[in-house]
Amino acid sequence: MKHNIDVLIDAKAVQAKVKEMAEAIRSDFGNEPLLLVAVLKGSYMFVSDLCRHLGSNVEVDFVQVRSYNGGTVSSGNIQIRKDLDINIEGINVVIVEDIIDSGATLDHLLAMLKTREPKALKVATLLSKPDARRVNVPVDYVGFEIPNEFVVGYGLDLAEKYRNLTYIGVLRQD
């Protein structure tokens, strides 16, 4: 099957928004140490750029949560495939998500991390699909609200393809 990709958010707008989000996070935390918890695989480009804009006093760790299983619709079955390596007790934690649609995956992750007693637990997402939300989850930093369409690029994929795009695009099937 062939796909066309319509640009939704160009690379320049993505980079400007990431910088703006980093400034908001630093405004909230000052120069306190931060741990960015990147949700793999989709957030790897976002967390990399965000980390550079946050400056010093930042660590990064990764979790891998799976709910899509290679398709364009969440399976609803949430699996933790890789847990954190760092003990987050007493630490300022910002979960870094590529996209929040139904909210189910983030809700599961927040519940799990809260039990580990971080000093603060906030959420930053580059993309939010409010029309797809089924679970009300707190999101502290939102880059862009987008329509309920399947998007790729800047880390987001379809069956591991299109992650390398510098922009966010809507996937169209021919």
GROMACS .gro file of N, CA, C and O in nm, residues 53-98:
model
  184
   53HIS      N    1   1.753   2.219   2.480
   53HIS     CA    2   1.701   2.351   2.515
   53HIS      C    3   1.690   2.373   2.666
   53HIS      O    4   1.686   2.487   2.711
   54LEU      N    5   1.684   2.265   2.743
   54LEU     CA    6   1.672   2.279   2.888
   54LEU      C    7   1.804   2.312   2.956
   54LEU      O    8   1.806   2.353   3.071
   55GLY      N    9   1.916   2.293   2.886
   55GLY     CA   10   2.045   2.326   2.943
   55GLY      C   11   2.092   2.224   3.044
   55GLY      O   12   2.064   2.105   3.033
   56SER      N   13   2.161   2.272   3.149
   56SER     CA   14   2.223   2.181   3.245
   56SER      C   15   2.121   2.132   3.348
   56SER      O   16   2.008   2.176   3.353
   57ASN      N   17   2.168   2.039   3.429
   57ASN     CA   18   2.088   1.982   3.537
   57ASN      C   19   1.973   1.896   3.485
   57ASN      O   20   1.864   1.898   3.541
   58VAL      N   21   1.998   1.823   3.377
   58VAL     CA   22   1.896   1.738   3.316
   58VAL      C   23   1.952   1.598   3.296
   58VAL      O   24   2.064   1.581   3.248
   59GLU      N   25   1.873   1.498   3.336
   59GLU     CA   26   1.903   1.359   3.305
   59GLU      C   27   1.789   1.306   3.220
   59GLU      O   28   1.678   1.359   3.223
   60VAL      N   29   1.817   1.200   3.147
   60VAL     CA   30   1.716   1.137   3.063
   60VAL      C   31   1.716   0.987   3.091
   60VAL      O   32   1.821   0.926   3.103
   61ASP      N   33   1.596   0.932   3.104
   61ASP     CA   34   1.579   0.788   3.112
   61ASP      C   35   1.463   0.752   3.019
   61ASP      O   36   1.393   0.841   2.970
   62PHE      N   37   1.445   0.624   2.996
   62PHE     CA   38   1.348   0.581   2.896
   62PHE      C   39   1.258   0.472   2.950
   62PHE      O   40   1.300   0.387   3.028
   63VAL      N   41   1.132   0.477   2.908
   63VAL     CA   42   1.038   0.368   2.926
   63VAL      C   43   0.986   0.334   2.788
   63VAL      O   44   0.983   0.419   2.699
   64GLN      N   45   0.949   0.210   2.771
   64GLN     CA   46   0.885   0.172   2.645
   64GLN      C   47   0.751   0.109   2.680
   64GLN      O   48   0.743   0.013   2.755
   65VAL      N   49   0.649   0.171   2.625
   65VAL     CA   50   0.512   0.129   2.647
   65VAL      C   51   0.452   0.099   2.511
   65VAL      O   52   0.469   0.175   2.417
   66ARG      N   53   0.382  -0.012   2.503
   66ARG     CA   54   0.330  -0.052   2.373
   66ARG      C   55   0.178  -0.066   2.380
   66ARG      O   56   0.125  -0.130   2.469
   67SER      N   57   0.112  -0.003   2.280
   67SER     CA   58  -0.033  -0.020   2.270
   67SER      C   59  -0.082  -0.026   2.126
   67SER      O   60  -0.197  -0.057   2.102
   68TYR      N   61   0.007   0.001   2.029
   68TYR     CA   62  -0.036   0.004   1.889
   68TYR      C   63  -0.010  -0.125   1.811
   68TYR      O   64  -0.082  -0.156   1.719
   69ASN      N   65   0.095  -0.194   1.843
   69ASN     CA   66   0.126  -0.321   1.776
   69ASN      C   67   0.137  -0.310   1.624
   69ASN      O   68   0.093  -0.398   1.551
   70GLY      N   69   0.189  -0.197   1.575
   70GLY     CA   70   0.217  -0.183   1.432
   70GLY      C   71   0.105  -0.128   1.347
   70GLY      O   72   0.124  -0.102   1.230
   71GLY      N   73  -0.013  -0.106   1.402
   71GLY     CA   74  -0.125  -0.056   1.322
   71GLY      C   75  -0.149   0.092   1.343
   71GLY      O   76  -0.065   0.164   1.399
   72THR      N   77  -0.265   0.138   1.299
   72THR     CA   78  -0.299   0.280   1.311
   72THR      C   79  -0.400   0.305   1.422
   72THR      O   80  -0.440   0.418   1.446
   73VAL      N   81  -0.442   0.201   1.493
   73VAL     CA   82  -0.539   0.213   1.602
   73VAL      C   83  -0.483   0.139   1.724
   73VAL      O   84  -0.433   0.028   1.712
   74SER      N   85  -0.493   0.203   1.840
   74SER     CA   86  -0.444   0.141   1.963
   74SER      C   87  -0.519   0.011   1.989
   74SER      O   88  -0.639   0.002   1.971
   75SER      N   89  -0.444  -0.088   2.035
   75SER     CA   90  -0.505  -0.217   2.068
   75SER      C   91  -0.581  -0.212   2.200
   75SER      O   92  -0.663  -0.298   2.228
   76GLY      N   93  -0.549  -0.110   2.282
   76GLY     CA   94  -0.610  -0.100   2.415
   76GLY      C   95  -0.537  -0.185   2.518
   76GLY      O   96  -0.561  -0.172   2.637
   77ASN      N   97  -0.448  -0.271   2.474
   77ASN     CA   98  -0.369  -0.355   2.562
   77ASN      C   99  -0.235  -0.286   2.587
   77ASN      O  100  -0.152  -0.277   2.498
   78ILE      N  101  -0.214  -0.236   2.708
   78ILE     CA  102  -0.096  -0.157   2.740
   78ILE      C  103   0.009  -0.245   2.806
   78ILE      O  104  -0.019  -0.310   2.907
   79GLN      N  105   0.128  -0.247   2.749
   79GLN     CA  106   0.238  -0.328   2.801
   79GLN      C  107   0.359  -0.240   2.829
   79GLN      O  108   0.394  -0.156   2.746
   80ILE      N  109   0.421  -0.258   2.945
   80ILE     CA  110   0.548  -0.193   2.976
   80ILE      C  111   0.657  -0.286   2.922
   80ILE      O  112   0.674  -0.396   2.972
   81ARG      N  113   0.726  -0.242   2.820
   81ARG     CA  114   0.829  -0.326   2.758
   81ARG      C  115   0.968  -0.295   2.810
   81ARG      O  116   1.057  -0.377   2.804
   82LYS      N  117   0.989  -0.170   2.858
   82LYS     CA  118   1.116  -0.132   2.921
   82LYS      C  119   1.084  -0.036   3.033
   82LYS      O  120   1.016   0.063   3.013
   83ASP      N  121   1.131  -0.067   3.152
   83ASP     CA  122   1.108   0.018   3.269
   83ASP      C  123   1.228   0.111   3.289
   83ASP      O  124   1.333   0.095   3.225
   84LEU      N  125   1.213   0.206   3.379
   84LEU     CA  126   1.320   0.300   3.410
   84LEU      C  127   1.441   0.230   3.472
   84LEU      O  128   1.426   0.129   3.542
   85ASP      N  129   1.557   0.289   3.451
   85ASP     CA  130   1.679   0.242   3.515
   85ASP      C  131   1.710   0.323   3.641
   85ASP      O  132   1.787   0.280   3.725
   86ILE      N  133   1.651   0.442   3.652
   86ILE     CA  134   1.679   0.536   3.761
   86ILE      C  135   1.568   0.530   3.865
   86ILE      O  136   1.450   0.525   3.831
   87ASN      N  137   1.606   0.535   3.992
   87ASN     CA  138   1.511   0.548   4.101
   87ASN      C  139   1.462   0.693   4.103
   87ASN      O  140   1.541   0.785   4.118
   88ILE      N  141   1.331   0.715   4.091
   88ILE     CA  142   1.279   0.852   4.078
   88ILE      C  143   1.228   0.909   4.211
   88ILE      O  144   1.178   1.023   4.213
   89GLU      N  145   1.244   0.838   4.320
   89GLU     CA  146   1.196   0.889   4.448
   89GLU      C  147   1.264   1.023   4.480
   89GLU      O  148   1.386   1.036   4.475
   90GLY      N  149   1.180   1.126   4.509
   90GLY     CA  150   1.231   1.258   4.546
   90GLY      C  151   1.285   1.340   4.431
   90GLY      O  152   1.348   1.444   4.454
   91ILE      N  153   1.263   1.299   4.308
   91ILE     CA  154   1.319   1.367   4.190
   91ILE      C  155   1.206   1.436   4.112
   91ILE      O  156   1.094   1.387   4.106
   92ASN      N  157   1.238   1.550   4.052
   92ASN     CA  158   1.146   1.618   3.960
   92ASN      C  159   1.145   1.542   3.828
   92ASN      O  160   1.248   1.535   3.760
   93VAL      N  161   1.029   1.489   3.791
   93VAL     CA  162   1.017   1.406   3.672
   93VAL      C  163   0.921   1.472   3.573
   93VAL      O  164   0.813   1.517   3.611
   94VAL      N  165   0.963   1.477   3.448
   94VAL     CA  166   0.876   1.520   3.340
   94VAL      C  167   0.867   1.404   3.240
   94VAL      O  168   0.968   1.365   3.181
   95ILE      N  169   0.747   1.348   3.227
   95ILE     CA  170   0.724   1.246   3.125
   95ILE      C  171   0.717   1.316   2.991
   95ILE      O  172   0.644   1.414   2.975
   96VAL      N  173   0.794   1.267   2.894
   96VAL     CA  174   0.798   1.327   2.761
   96VAL      C  175   0.733   1.232   2.662
   96VAL      O  176   0.785   1.125   2.634
   97GLU      N  177   0.616   1.274   2.614
   97GLU     CA  178   0.537   1.194   2.519
   97GLU      C  179   0.542   1.259   2.381
   97GLU      O  180   0.547   1.381   2.370
   98ASP      N  181   0.538   1.176   2.280
   98ASP     CA  182   0.526   1.228   2.144
   98ASP      C  183   0.384   1.274   2.117
   98ASP      O  184   0.360   1.381   2.064
   0.00000   0.00000   0.00000
